Amino acid sequence: MARPKKIRMWGDTPLPHNLYPDARKRENYWRYCLPDGRYRVFSASLEDALRMAEEANKMRGEKVQRKPTKAPDRASFAFHAIRYIEWRVENDSQLPSKASWQNRCNALKRFGEDFEAISIHKAKLADLRKWWESLSYHQQHARRAEFNKFFNYLMAEGLCKLESNPFTTADDRPRLLEKGKPIKKRQRLTLEAYWTIYEKAGELGYEALQVAMGISMLTTMRRADICELNFDKHLQGDHLRKTINKSEAQRDSLAASHLSFNLKTHQQLGKLINRARELSLRNYRCPYILSHTPKQRRTGKIKEHVCQVIPDRLSDMFTEARNATGLYIGLPKNQTPPSFHEVRSLASDRFKRMGYDVKSVQQLMAHTDERVTQSYQAGHGIDYEEISIYLDEKAIGGSFTDKPQTIKPTG
């Protein structure tokens, strides 16, 4: 006899079958398990999520008649959003390589879907304002620059009849205003909490997370840069060399921050690289410095090797290890626990406490704005900036071993 399914609770409310809380624990986000085993993530209040899940459960097994897709109307935003995207790529071949470009394309396409019933030449500022004000501050901020270019394109083509570009930043014209930036309530990561999470990561079998936390502490690199580190590409003799992604996206390649770390000087960093080599051998010779053998061994567009650790997976590891420590239980609702990015902030503070000047730390964190001289020198090859400042065991309150720990395998 089959065992009855366990009733899952959300507070005092039982959840219907196939409805689960968000894996990232975001407020008012849910997961619904589809018949094929995949999960559909959506945002809704608890009451709406319960209703939607119950309705979906009733329809399981029924064949859904899909309407045949049709090409968007030539007078619609959707049609010209596609043309605009193609035009942008034709005029800037570097766009597809930028991490944010796909997100901008998706935002434009969703905008076209939201305004499917309104032709471009009939769109009014009031219609746009209602949609705009339904977005959060971060959604508005992420869209404004590209939507400003999009509407300039539409107006230059003579398609949009609005008085002015609604996404302009000029105050002398009718435009859409951004919401006020919400106050950050994310907790700072203390040195004591850092080491507690680090040890918990080892207990969970997340040595890749320990290596990443160590590299972030010693170099202040962001998670995307750390996950991209490759033995063949970024280790050159006794040096770890990396072009910082964010600075490269904001400037041209030759004017970006190219950092070099001499592993003989940065001995703690050298220990972590040695440890990563040992892990790579255990993880099917993964070419990336961060490697972890998952339960589901898959590759795809964003994973070249089954043991490669991508940024979102690294964040999930950190969240799991942080929550397992119990350090942040009972936080007020308007505050959130530190994320992996807070390791970078903690590292900056440790450099400051070691007495290093702000300019040296800015160079390390790729925050400097003094790029005029580099623009004159561009075109003569890449010159890596040798990083001379470093943190010793006393500064970070501990030591990173270069020998992998004996751990139990985990997903």
Coordinates of C-alpha atoms in Angstrom, one line a residue:
M1 CA 0.0 0.0 0.0
A2 CA 1.4 3.4 -1.0
R3 CA 2.3 5.7 1.8
P4 CA 0.0 8.8 1.8
K5 CA 1.6 12.1 0.8
K6 CA 2.8 14.3 3.6
I7 CA 0.8 17.5 3.9
R8 CA 3.2 20.4 3.6
M9 CA 2.4 23.5 5.6
W10 CA 3.1 27.2 5.1
G11 CA 2.7 28.6 8.6
D12 CA -0.8 27.3 9.6
T13 CA -1.9 26.9 6.0
P14 CA -1.7 23.5 4.2
L15 CA -0.3 23.7 0.7
P16 CA -2.1 21.9 -2.2
H17 CA -0.3 19.1 -4.0
N18 CA 2.4 20.2 -6.4
L19 CA 2.7 23.7 -4.8
Y20 CA 6.0 24.5 -3.1
P21 CA 7.7 27.5 -1.5
D22 CA 10.3 29.3 -3.6
A23 CA 13.7 27.6 -3.5
R24 CA 15.4 30.9 -2.8
K25 CA 13.0 31.7 0.0
R26 CA 11.8 34.9 -1.7
E27 CA 8.7 36.5 -0.3
N28 CA 5.5 35.9 -2.4
Y29 CA 7.3 33.5 -4.8
W30 CA 6.2 29.9 -5.4
R31 CA 7.0 26.8 -7.4
Y32 CA 4.4 24.6 -9.1
C33 CA 5.5 21.1 -10.2
L34 CA 4.4 20.5 -13.8
P35 CA 3.4 17.0 -15.0
D36 CA 6.8 16.5 -16.7
G37 CA 8.6 17.1 -13.4
R38 CA 9.8 20.7 -14.2
Y39 CA 9.0 23.6 -11.9
R40 CA 7.2 26.8 -12.9
V41 CA 8.2 29.7 -10.6
F42 CA 5.7 32.5 -10.2
S43 CA 4.9 35.4 -8.0
A44 CA 1.6 35.7 -6.1
S45 CA 0.1 36.2 -2.7
L46 CA -0.5 33.1 -0.6
E47 CA -4.2 33.3 -1.3
D48 CA -3.7 33.6 -5.0
A49 CA -1.0 30.9 -5.1
L50 CA -3.4 28.4 -3.3
R51 CA -6.2 29.2 -5.8
M52 CA -4.0 28.9 -8.8
A53 CA -2.4 25.6 -7.7
E54 CA -5.9 24.1 -7.0
E55 CA -7.1 25.1 -10.4
A56 CA -4.0 23.7 -12.1
N57 CA -4.4 20.4 -10.2
K58 CA -7.9 20.1 -11.5
M59 CA -6.7 20.5 -15.1
R60 CA -3.9 17.9 -14.8
G61 CA -4.3 15.2 -17.3
E62 CA -6.6 17.2 -19.5
K63 CA -5.4 18.2 -23.0
V64 CA -5.0 21.9 -23.3
Q65 CA -5.9 23.3 -26.7
R66 CA -3.2 25.7 -27.6
K67 CA -4.0 28.6 -29.9
P68 CA -1.8 28.7 -33.0
T69 CA 0.9 31.3 -32.7
K70 CA 0.7 34.1 -35.2
A71 CA 3.2 36.7 -36.2
P72 CA 2.8 40.0 -34.3
D73 CA 1.0 42.9 -36.1
R74 CA 3.3 45.3 -37.9
A75 CA 1.9 48.2 -35.9
S76 CA 2.6 46.5 -32.6
F77 CA 5.4 47.1 -30.1
A78 CA 6.2 43.3 -30.2
F79 CA 7.0 43.5 -34.0
H80 CA 9.3 46.5 -33.7
A81 CA 10.9 45.3 -30.5
I82 CA 12.3 42.3 -32.6
R83 CA 13.4 44.7 -35.4
Y84 CA 15.0 47.0 -32.9
I85 CA 17.0 44.1 -31.2
E86 CA 18.3 43.0 -34.7
W87 CA 19.2 46.6 -35.5
R88 CA 21.1 47.0 -32.2
V89 CA 23.2 43.9 -32.8
E90 CA 24.0 44.9 -36.4
N91 CA 25.3 48.2 -35.1
D92 CA 27.1 46.9 -32.0
S93 CA 28.5 43.4 -32.5
Q94 CA 29.7 43.2 -28.9
L95 CA 26.2 43.4 -27.4
P96 CA 25.4 39.6 -27.5
S97 CA 28.6 38.9 -25.4
K98 CA 27.4 41.2 -22.6
A99 CA 25.8 39.4 -19.6
S100 CA 22.9 41.9 -19.4
W101 CA 21.9 41.9 -23.1
Q102 CA 19.7 38.8 -22.9
N103 CA 17.9 40.3 -20.0
R104 CA 17.3 43.5 -21.9
C105 CA 16.0 41.6 -24.9
N106 CA 13.6 39.6 -22.7
A107 CA 12.3 42.9 -21.1
L108 CA 11.6 44.4 -24.5
K109 CA 9.8 41.2 -25.7
R110 CA 7.7 41.1 -22.5
F111 CA 6.8 44.8 -23.0
G112 CA 5.6 43.9 -26.5
E113 CA 3.4 41.2 -25.0
D114 CA 2.0 43.5 -22.3
F115 CA 1.0 46.1 -25.0
E116 CA -0.2 43.6 -27.6
A117 CA -3.7 45.3 -27.7
I118 CA -2.3 48.8 -28.3
S119 CA -0.8 50.0 -31.5
I120 CA 2.4 52.0 -31.4
H121 CA 0.8 55.1 -32.9
K122 CA -2.1 55.0 -30.5
A123 CA 0.0 54.5 -27.3
K124 CA -0.4 57.3 -24.8
L125 CA 1.8 58.3 -21.8
A126 CA -1.0 57.4 -19.4
D127 CA -1.0 53.8 -20.8
L128 CA 2.8 53.6 -20.3
R129 CA 2.7 55.1 -16.8
K130 CA 0.2 52.6 -15.6
W131 CA 2.5 49.7 -16.7
W132 CA 5.6 51.5 -15.5
E133 CA 4.3 52.1 -12.0
S134 CA 3.5 48.4 -11.6
L135 CA 7.2 47.6 -11.8
S136 CA 9.6 47.7 -8.8
Y137 CA 12.4 50.2 -8.5
H138 CA 15.0 47.6 -9.6
Q139 CA 12.9 46.6 -12.6
Q140 CA 12.4 50.2 -13.6
H141 CA 16.1 51.0 -13.2
A142 CA 17.2 48.0 -15.3
R143 CA 14.9 48.9 -18.2
R144 CA 15.2 52.7 -18.4
A145 CA 18.4 53.0 -20.4
E146 CA 17.5 50.4 -23.1
F147 CA 13.9 51.5 -23.3
N148 CA 15.1 55.1 -23.9
K149 CA 17.1 53.9 -26.9
F150 CA 14.1 51.8 -28.1
F151 CA 11.7 54.7 -28.1
N152 CA 14.3 57.0 -29.7
Y153 CA 14.5 54.3 -32.5
L154 CA 10.7 54.2 -32.8
M155 CA 10.4 58.0 -32.9
A156 CA 13.2 58.3 -35.5
E157 CA 11.3 55.8 -37.6
G158 CA 8.2 58.0 -37.3
L159 CA 6.2 55.2 -35.6
C160 CA 5.6 56.7 -32.1
K161 CA 3.4 59.8 -31.9
L162 CA 4.2 60.7 -28.3
E163 CA 5.2 64.3 -27.5
S164 CA 8.6 63.2 -26.2
N165 CA 10.5 60.1 -25.3
P166 CA 8.8 58.8 -22.1
F167 CA 12.1 57.3 -20.8
T168 CA 14.2 60.4 -21.2
T169 CA 15.9 61.8 -18.1
A170 CA 15.3 65.4 -19.0
D171 CA 13.0 67.1 -16.5
D172 CA 11.7 69.7 -19.0
R173 CA 9.6 67.1 -20.9
P174 CA 6.8 64.7 -20.0
R175 CA 8.4 61.5 -18.9
L176 CA 8.1 58.4 -16.6
L177 CA 9.6 58.8 -13.2
E178 CA 11.5 56.1 -11.3
K179 CA 10.4 55.1 -7.8
G180 CA 12.6 55.9 -4.9
K181 CA 15.4 53.5 -4.3
P182 CA 14.5 51.2 -1.4
I183 CA 16.8 51.3 1.7
K184 CA 19.0 48.3 1.8
K185 CA 18.4 46.1 4.8
R186 CA 20.9 43.4 4.0
Q187 CA 23.0 42.5 7.0
R188 CA 26.8 43.0 6.9
L189 CA 28.9 39.8 7.1
T190 CA 31.2 39.8 10.2
L191 CA 34.5 38.0 10.3
E192 CA 33.2 35.6 12.9
A193 CA 30.1 34.8 10.8
Y194 CA 32.4 34.4 7.7
W195 CA 34.4 31.6 9.3
T196 CA 31.3 30.0 10.8
I197 CA 29.8 29.7 7.3
Y198 CA 33.1 28.6 5.9
E199 CA 33.3 25.7 8.4
K200 CA 29.6 24.8 7.8
A201 CA 30.3 24.7 4.0
G202 CA 33.0 22.0 4.7
E203 CA 30.5 20.0 6.8
L204 CA 28.0 20.1 3.9
G205 CA 30.6 18.9 1.4
Y206 CA 30.8 22.3 -0.4
E207 CA 34.6 22.6 -0.7
A208 CA 34.0 24.7 -3.9
L209 CA 32.2 27.2 -1.8
Q210 CA 35.1 27.3 0.7
V211 CA 37.5 27.9 -2.2
A212 CA 35.2 30.7 -3.6
M213 CA 34.9 32.3 -0.2
G214 CA 38.6 32.3 0.2
I215 CA 39.3 33.8 -3.3
S216 CA 36.7 36.5 -2.7
M217 CA 38.2 37.4 0.6
L218 CA 41.7 37.6 -0.8
T219 CA 41.0 39.2 -4.1
T220 CA 37.6 40.9 -3.6
M221 CA 36.4 39.3 -6.9
R222 CA 32.7 39.0 -7.6
R223 CA 31.1 35.6 -7.9
A224 CA 30.9 35.7 -11.7
D225 CA 34.6 36.4 -12.0
I226 CA 35.4 33.6 -9.5
C227 CA 33.2 31.0 -11.3
E228 CA 34.9 31.9 -14.6
L229 CA 38.4 31.2 -13.3
N230 CA 40.0 28.5 -15.5
F231 CA 43.3 26.8 -14.8
D232 CA 44.5 27.0 -18.4
K233 CA 43.3 30.5 -19.1
H234 CA 43.9 32.4 -15.9
L235 CA 46.9 30.7 -14.3
Q236 CA 50.1 31.9 -16.0
G237 CA 53.2 30.5 -14.3
D238 CA 53.1 31.7 -10.7
H239 CA 50.5 34.3 -11.4
L240 CA 46.7 34.3 -11.3
R241 CA 45.5 36.8 -13.9
K242 CA 41.9 38.0 -14.5
T243 CA 40.2 40.7 -16.5
I244 CA 37.3 41.9 -14.3
N245 CA 34.0 41.3 -16.0
K246 CA 32.1 44.4 -14.8
S247 CA 34.8 46.8 -15.7
E248 CA 35.1 45.2 -19.1
A249 CA 31.4 45.6 -19.6
Q250 CA 31.5 49.3 -18.6
R251 CA 34.6 50.2 -20.6
D252 CA 36.3 48.7 -23.7
S253 CA 38.4 45.6 -23.3
L254 CA 41.8 47.3 -23.2
A255 CA 40.7 50.0 -20.7
A256 CA 39.2 47.4 -18.3
S257 CA 40.8 46.3 -15.0
H258 CA 43.3 43.5 -15.7
L259 CA 44.5 42.2 -12.3
S260 CA 47.5 40.0 -11.6
F261 CA 48.3 38.1 -8.4
N262 CA 51.8 36.7 -7.8
L263 CA 51.1 33.5 -5.9
K264 CA 54.5 33.6 -4.2
T265 CA 53.5 36.9 -2.6
H266 CA 49.8 36.0 -2.2
Q267 CA 50.6 32.7 -0.3
Q268 CA 47.0 32.2 1.0
L269 CA 45.7 32.5 -2.5
G270 CA 48.3 30.0 -3.6
K271 CA 47.1 27.5 -1.0
L272 CA 43.5 27.8 -2.4
I273 CA 44.7 27.2 -6.0
N274 CA 46.6 24.1 -4.9
R275 CA 43.4 22.9 -3.1
A276 CA 41.4 23.6 -6.2
R277 CA 43.8 21.5 -8.3
E278 CA 43.2 18.5 -5.9
L279 CA 39.4 19.0 -6.2
S280 CA 39.6 19.2 -10.0
L281 CA 41.2 15.7 -10.1
R282 CA 38.4 14.3 -7.9
N283 CA 35.8 16.1 -10.0
Y284 CA 36.6 14.5 -13.3
R285 CA 39.4 16.9 -14.1
C286 CA 37.2 19.9 -14.3
P287 CA 39.1 22.8 -16.0
Y288 CA 37.6 25.4 -13.7
I289 CA 39.1 26.4 -10.4
L290 CA 35.6 25.9 -8.7
S291 CA 34.5 22.3 -9.2
H292 CA 31.8 20.2 -7.5
T293 CA 30.2 16.9 -8.5
P294 CA 26.4 17.4 -8.6
K295 CA 23.8 14.8 -8.2
Q296 CA 22.3 15.6 -11.6
R297 CA 25.2 15.7 -14.1
R298 CA 24.2 18.0 -16.9
T299 CA 25.9 20.4 -19.3
G300 CA 24.3 23.1 -21.5
K301 CA 24.7 26.6 -22.7
I302 CA 26.1 27.9 -19.4
K303 CA 28.0 24.8 -18.3
E304 CA 30.9 23.3 -20.3
H305 CA 31.7 20.7 -17.7
V306 CA 29.4 18.7 -15.4
C307 CA 31.4 19.7 -12.4
Q308 CA 31.6 23.4 -13.2
V309 CA 30.0 25.7 -10.6
I310 CA 27.9 28.5 -12.1
P311 CA 27.2 31.7 -10.2
D312 CA 23.6 30.9 -9.2
R313 CA 24.7 27.5 -7.9
L314 CA 27.4 29.2 -5.8
S315 CA 24.9 31.5 -4.3
D316 CA 22.6 28.6 -3.5
M317 CA 25.5 26.8 -1.7
F318 CA 26.3 29.9 0.3
T319 CA 22.6 30.4 1.3
E320 CA 22.3 26.7 2.4
A321 CA 25.5 26.9 4.4
R322 CA 24.5 30.3 5.9
N323 CA 21.1 29.1 6.9
A324 CA 22.5 25.9 8.4
T325 CA 24.5 27.9 10.8
G326 CA 21.4 29.4 12.4
L327 CA 23.1 32.7 12.7
Y328 CA 20.4 34.8 11.1
I329 CA 17.3 33.1 12.5
G330 CA 14.8 35.7 13.9
L331 CA 15.7 38.6 11.7
P332 CA 13.0 41.3 11.3
K333 CA 11.0 41.0 8.1
N334 CA 12.5 44.2 6.7
Q335 CA 16.1 42.8 7.0
T336 CA 17.8 40.1 5.0
P337 CA 20.8 38.0 5.8
P338 CA 24.1 38.6 4.0
S339 CA 24.6 37.1 0.5
F340 CA 27.9 35.8 -1.0
H341 CA 28.5 39.4 -2.3
E342 CA 29.0 40.5 1.3
V343 CA 32.3 38.6 1.4
R344 CA 33.6 41.2 -1.0
S345 CA 32.5 44.0 1.3
L346 CA 34.1 42.2 4.3
A347 CA 37.4 41.9 2.4
S348 CA 37.4 45.6 1.6
D349 CA 37.0 46.3 5.3
R350 CA 39.9 44.0 6.2
F351 CA 42.2 45.8 3.8
K352 CA 41.2 49.1 5.3
R353 CA 41.9 47.8 8.8
M354 CA 45.3 46.6 7.6
G355 CA 46.1 50.2 6.8
Y356 CA 46.1 50.1 3.0
D357 CA 45.1 53.3 1.3
V358 CA 41.8 53.7 -0.5
K359 CA 43.5 54.1 -3.9
S360 CA 45.2 50.7 -3.6
V361 CA 41.9 49.0 -2.6
Q362 CA 40.1 50.8 -5.4
Q363 CA 42.6 49.3 -7.9
L364 CA 42.0 45.8 -6.4
M365 CA 38.2 46.2 -6.5
A366 CA 38.2 47.7 -10.0
H367 CA 36.4 50.8 -8.7
T368 CA 38.8 53.4 -10.0
D369 CA 37.6 56.1 -12.5
E370 CA 41.1 57.3 -13.5
R371 CA 41.0 55.8 -17.0
V372 CA 41.9 58.8 -19.2
T373 CA 45.6 57.8 -19.5
Q374 CA 44.7 54.2 -20.4
S375 CA 42.4 55.4 -23.2
Y376 CA 45.5 57.0 -24.8
Q377 CA 47.6 53.9 -24.3
A378 CA 44.9 51.5 -25.6
G379 CA 45.8 49.5 -28.7
H380 CA 49.3 48.4 -27.5
G381 CA 48.2 45.1 -25.9
I382 CA 47.1 44.3 -22.4
D383 CA 49.1 45.4 -19.4
Y384 CA 48.1 43.5 -16.2
E385 CA 48.2 45.6 -13.0
E386 CA 50.3 43.8 -10.4
I387 CA 48.5 43.7 -7.1
S388 CA 50.9 44.2 -4.2
I389 CA 48.5 44.4 -1.3
Y390 CA 47.4 41.2 0.4
L391 CA 45.8 39.8 3.6
D392 CA 47.7 37.5 5.9
E393 CA 46.4 35.0 8.4
K394 CA 46.2 37.6 11.2
A395 CA 44.2 40.0 9.0
I396 CA 41.5 37.4 8.1
G397 CA 41.5 35.6 11.5
G398 CA 42.3 32.2 10.1
S399 CA 44.1 30.2 7.4
F400 CA 43.0 28.4 4.2
T401 CA 44.5 24.9 4.0
D402 CA 45.9 23.7 0.7
K403 CA 44.8 20.1 1.4
P404 CA 41.2 19.1 0.6
Q405 CA 39.2 17.9 3.6
T406 CA 37.7 14.4 3.8
I407 CA 34.0 15.1 3.1
K408 CA 30.9 13.2 2.3
P409 CA 29.6 13.7 -1.3
T410 CA 26.5 15.8 -1.7
G411 CA 24.5 17.5 -4.4

